[in-house]
Amino acid sequence: GDEGAAHLADALRVNTSLEELNLSWNNIGDEGLAHLADALWVNTSLEVLDLNENTIGDEGAAHLADALRVNTSLEHLYLGSNDVSSARLQETKDLLQTRGERVAAVGETK
């Protein structure tokens, strides 16, 4: 849930080797994603983040979009089966495409 995501975010802030993280089916909501997004501001190793099947909404996705403006390592993002609007998903996809990353998976299941 959100509390676990907060603890994991603390670890992601200092981790330099983790490249893939599957957090699907963990009941992570907007609060939890806000913590994870904050960690993505400084994390430089994570390339794949799977957040499928959680309870993330537009508020959490907005935090993620802010982080993606500065994060340069994330290449694959899975947000399928959440409560994120199609407009917010498109914004997130557009942010990653601007960097030239592979983003076919944004909003879809892995």
PDB file of C-alpha atoms in Angstrom:
ATOM      1  CA  GLY A   1       0.000   0.000   0.000  1.00  0.00           C
ATOM      2  CA  ASP A   2       0.922   3.636   0.318  1.00  0.00           C
ATOM      3  CA  GLU A   3       2.957   3.164   3.508  1.00  0.00           C
ATOM      4  CA  GLY A   4       5.039   0.425   1.921  1.00  0.00           C
ATOM      5  CA  ALA A   5       5.562   2.573  -1.158  1.00  0.00           C
ATOM      6  CA  ALA A   6       6.872   5.365   1.079  1.00  0.00           C
ATOM      7  CA  HIS A   7       9.451   3.023   2.609  1.00  0.00           C
ATOM      8  CA  LEU A   8      10.431   1.705  -0.796  1.00  0.00           C
ATOM      9  CA  ALA A   9      10.820   5.271  -2.067  1.00  0.00           C
ATOM     10  CA  ASP A  10      13.373   5.915   0.678  1.00  0.00           C
ATOM     11  CA  ALA A  11      15.432   3.011  -0.646  1.00  0.00           C
ATOM     12  CA  LEU A  12      15.057   4.107  -4.273  1.00  0.00           C
ATOM     13  CA  ARG A  13      16.512   7.506  -3.435  1.00  0.00           C
ATOM     14  CA  VAL A  14      19.885   5.948  -2.626  1.00  0.00           C
ATOM     15  CA  ASN A  15      19.828   2.826  -4.811  1.00  0.00           C
ATOM     16  CA  THR A  16      22.113   2.862  -7.834  1.00  0.00           C
ATOM     17  CA  SER A  17      21.697  -0.651  -9.217  1.00  0.00           C
ATOM     18  CA  LEU A  18      18.003  -1.639  -9.358  1.00  0.00           C
ATOM     19  CA  GLU A  19      16.820  -1.523 -12.971  1.00  0.00           C
ATOM     20  CA  GLU A  20      13.368  -3.118 -12.841  1.00  0.00           C
ATOM     21  CA  LEU A  21      10.664  -2.866 -10.184  1.00  0.00           C
ATOM     22  CA  ASN A  22       7.321  -4.661 -10.303  1.00  0.00           C
ATOM     23  CA  LEU A  23       4.819  -3.118  -7.885  1.00  0.00           C
ATOM     24  CA  SER A  24       1.673  -4.416  -9.540  1.00  0.00           C
ATOM     25  CA  TRP A  25      -1.200  -5.553  -7.305  1.00  0.00           C
ATOM     26  CA  ASN A  26       0.112  -3.668  -4.252  1.00  0.00           C
ATOM     27  CA  ASN A  27      -2.827  -1.346  -3.544  1.00  0.00           C
ATOM     28  CA  ILE A  28      -0.685   1.725  -4.193  1.00  0.00           C
ATOM     29  CA  GLY A  29      -2.709   4.911  -4.481  1.00  0.00           C
ATOM     30  CA  ASP A  30      -1.973   8.553  -5.173  1.00  0.00           C
ATOM     31  CA  GLU A  31      -0.145   9.058  -1.871  1.00  0.00           C
ATOM     32  CA  GLY A  32       2.139   6.091  -2.450  1.00  0.00           C
ATOM     33  CA  LEU A  33       2.883   7.126  -6.014  1.00  0.00           C
ATOM     34  CA  ALA A  34       3.714  10.643  -4.820  1.00  0.00           C
ATOM     35  CA  HIS A  35       6.445   9.135  -2.618  1.00  0.00           C
ATOM     36  CA  LEU A  36       7.752   6.964  -5.456  1.00  0.00           C
ATOM     37  CA  ALA A  37       7.687   9.909  -7.854  1.00  0.00           C
ATOM     38  CA  ASP A  38       9.737  11.973  -5.404  1.00  0.00           C
ATOM     39  CA  ALA A  39      12.347   9.199  -5.422  1.00  0.00           C
ATOM     40  CA  LEU A  40      12.421   9.217  -9.225  1.00  0.00           C
ATOM     41  CA  TRP A  41      13.657  12.807  -9.117  1.00  0.00           C
ATOM     42  CA  VAL A  42      17.028  11.473  -7.919  1.00  0.00           C
ATOM     43  CA  ASN A  43      17.085   7.800  -8.936  1.00  0.00           C
ATOM     44  CA  THR A  44      19.262   7.193 -11.998  1.00  0.00           C
ATOM     45  CA  SER A  45      19.138   3.416 -12.394  1.00  0.00           C
ATOM     46  CA  LEU A  46      15.470   2.387 -12.630  1.00  0.00           C
ATOM     47  CA  GLU A  47      14.523   1.612 -16.236  1.00  0.00           C
ATOM     48  CA  VAL A  48      11.280  -0.371 -15.834  1.00  0.00           C
ATOM     49  CA  LEU A  49       8.461   0.444 -13.397  1.00  0.00           C
ATOM     50  CA  ASP A  50       5.350  -1.734 -13.340  1.00  0.00           C
ATOM     51  CA  LEU A  51       2.449  -0.152 -11.453  1.00  0.00           C
ATOM     52  CA  ASN A  52      -0.356  -2.164 -13.051  1.00  0.00           C
ATOM     53  CA  GLU A  53      -3.455  -3.088 -11.041  1.00  0.00           C
ATOM     54  CA  ASN A  54      -3.156  -0.511  -8.253  1.00  0.00           C
ATOM     55  CA  THR A  55      -5.469   2.329  -7.181  1.00  0.00           C
ATOM     56  CA  ILE A  56      -3.535   5.206  -8.749  1.00  0.00           C
ATOM     57  CA  GLY A  57      -5.552   8.176  -9.971  1.00  0.00           C
ATOM     58  CA  ASP A  58      -4.815  11.410 -11.781  1.00  0.00           C
ATOM     59  CA  GLU A  59      -3.327  13.071  -8.697  1.00  0.00           C
ATOM     60  CA  GLY A  60      -0.653  10.391  -8.334  1.00  0.00           C
ATOM     61  CA  ALA A  61      -0.026  10.352 -12.068  1.00  0.00           C
ATOM     62  CA  ALA A  62       0.521  14.131 -11.956  1.00  0.00           C
ATOM     63  CA  HIS A  63       3.306  13.624  -9.403  1.00  0.00           C
ATOM     64  CA  LEU A  64       4.800  10.993 -11.671  1.00  0.00           C
ATOM     65  CA  ALA A  65       4.623  13.315 -14.686  1.00  0.00           C
ATOM     66  CA  ASP A  66       6.531  15.983 -12.730  1.00  0.00           C
ATOM     67  CA  ALA A  67       9.254  13.480 -11.869  1.00  0.00           C
ATOM     68  CA  LEU A  68       9.529  12.313 -15.474  1.00  0.00           C
ATOM     69  CA  ARG A  69      10.436  15.839 -16.489  1.00  0.00           C
ATOM     70  CA  VAL A  70      13.804  15.349 -14.733  1.00  0.00           C
ATOM     71  CA  ASN A  71      14.282  11.566 -14.546  1.00  0.00           C
ATOM     72  CA  THR A  72      16.335  10.286 -17.476  1.00  0.00           C
ATOM     73  CA  SER A  73      16.600   6.557 -16.730  1.00  0.00           C
ATOM     74  CA  LEU A  74      12.990   5.302 -16.832  1.00  0.00           C
ATOM     75  CA  GLU A  75      12.208   3.715 -20.204  1.00  0.00           C
ATOM     76  CA  HIS A  76       9.194   1.469 -19.607  1.00  0.00           C
ATOM     77  CA  LEU A  77       6.222   2.440 -17.471  1.00  0.00           C
ATOM     78  CA  TYR A  78       3.172   0.275 -16.922  1.00  0.00           C
ATOM     79  CA  LEU A  79       0.069   1.954 -15.493  1.00  0.00           C
ATOM     80  CA  GLY A  80      -2.676  -0.335 -16.762  1.00  0.00           C
ATOM     81  CA  SER A  81      -5.779  -1.086 -14.695  1.00  0.00           C
ATOM     82  CA  ASN A  82      -5.556   1.978 -12.474  1.00  0.00           C
ATOM     83  CA  ASP A  83      -7.865   4.976 -12.179  1.00  0.00           C
ATOM     84  CA  VAL A  84      -5.762   7.279 -14.352  1.00  0.00           C
ATOM     85  CA  SER A  85      -7.645   9.192 -17.033  1.00  0.00           C
ATOM     86  CA  SER A  86      -6.726   8.720 -20.666  1.00  0.00           C
ATOM     87  CA  ALA A  87      -5.689  12.396 -20.821  1.00  0.00           C
ATOM     88  CA  ARG A  88      -3.215  11.959 -17.963  1.00  0.00           C
ATOM     89  CA  LEU A  89      -1.880   8.735 -19.494  1.00  0.00           C
ATOM     90  CA  GLN A  90      -1.335  10.561 -22.781  1.00  0.00           C
ATOM     91  CA  GLU A  91       0.511  13.386 -21.005  1.00  0.00           C
ATOM     92  CA  THR A  92       2.799  10.834 -19.356  1.00  0.00           C
ATOM     93  CA  LYS A  93       3.423   9.080 -22.652  1.00  0.00           C
ATOM     94  CA  ASP A  94       4.159  12.404 -24.356  1.00  0.00           C
ATOM     95  CA  LEU A  95       6.719  13.296 -21.676  1.00  0.00           C
ATOM     96  CA  LEU A  96       8.620  10.072 -22.242  1.00  0.00           C
ATOM     97  CA  GLN A  97       8.391  10.338 -26.032  1.00  0.00           C
ATOM     98  CA  THR A  98       9.914  13.806 -25.857  1.00  0.00           C
ATOM     99  CA  ARG A  99      13.026  12.123 -24.467  1.00  0.00           C
ATOM    100  CA  GLY A 100      12.972   9.558 -27.256  1.00  0.00           C
ATOM    101  CA  GLU A 101      12.383   6.633 -24.888  1.00  0.00           C
ATOM    102  CA  ARG A 102      10.377   3.534 -25.704  1.00  0.00           C
ATOM    103  CA  VAL A 103       6.936   4.177 -24.296  1.00  0.00           C
ATOM    104  CA  ALA A 104       4.621   1.777 -26.044  1.00  0.00           C
ATOM    105  CA  ALA A 105       3.831   0.242 -22.683  1.00  0.00           C
ATOM    106  CA  VAL A 106       2.539   3.353 -20.919  1.00  0.00           C
ATOM    107  CA  GLY A 107      -0.967   2.659 -19.742  1.00  0.00           C
ATOM    108  CA  GLU A 108      -0.941  -0.966 -20.834  1.00  0.00           C
ATOM    109  CA  THR A 109      -0.322  -4.153 -18.966  1.00  0.00           C
ATOM    110  CA  LYS A 110       3.041  -5.810 -19.233  1.00  0.00           C
TER     111      LYS A 110
END
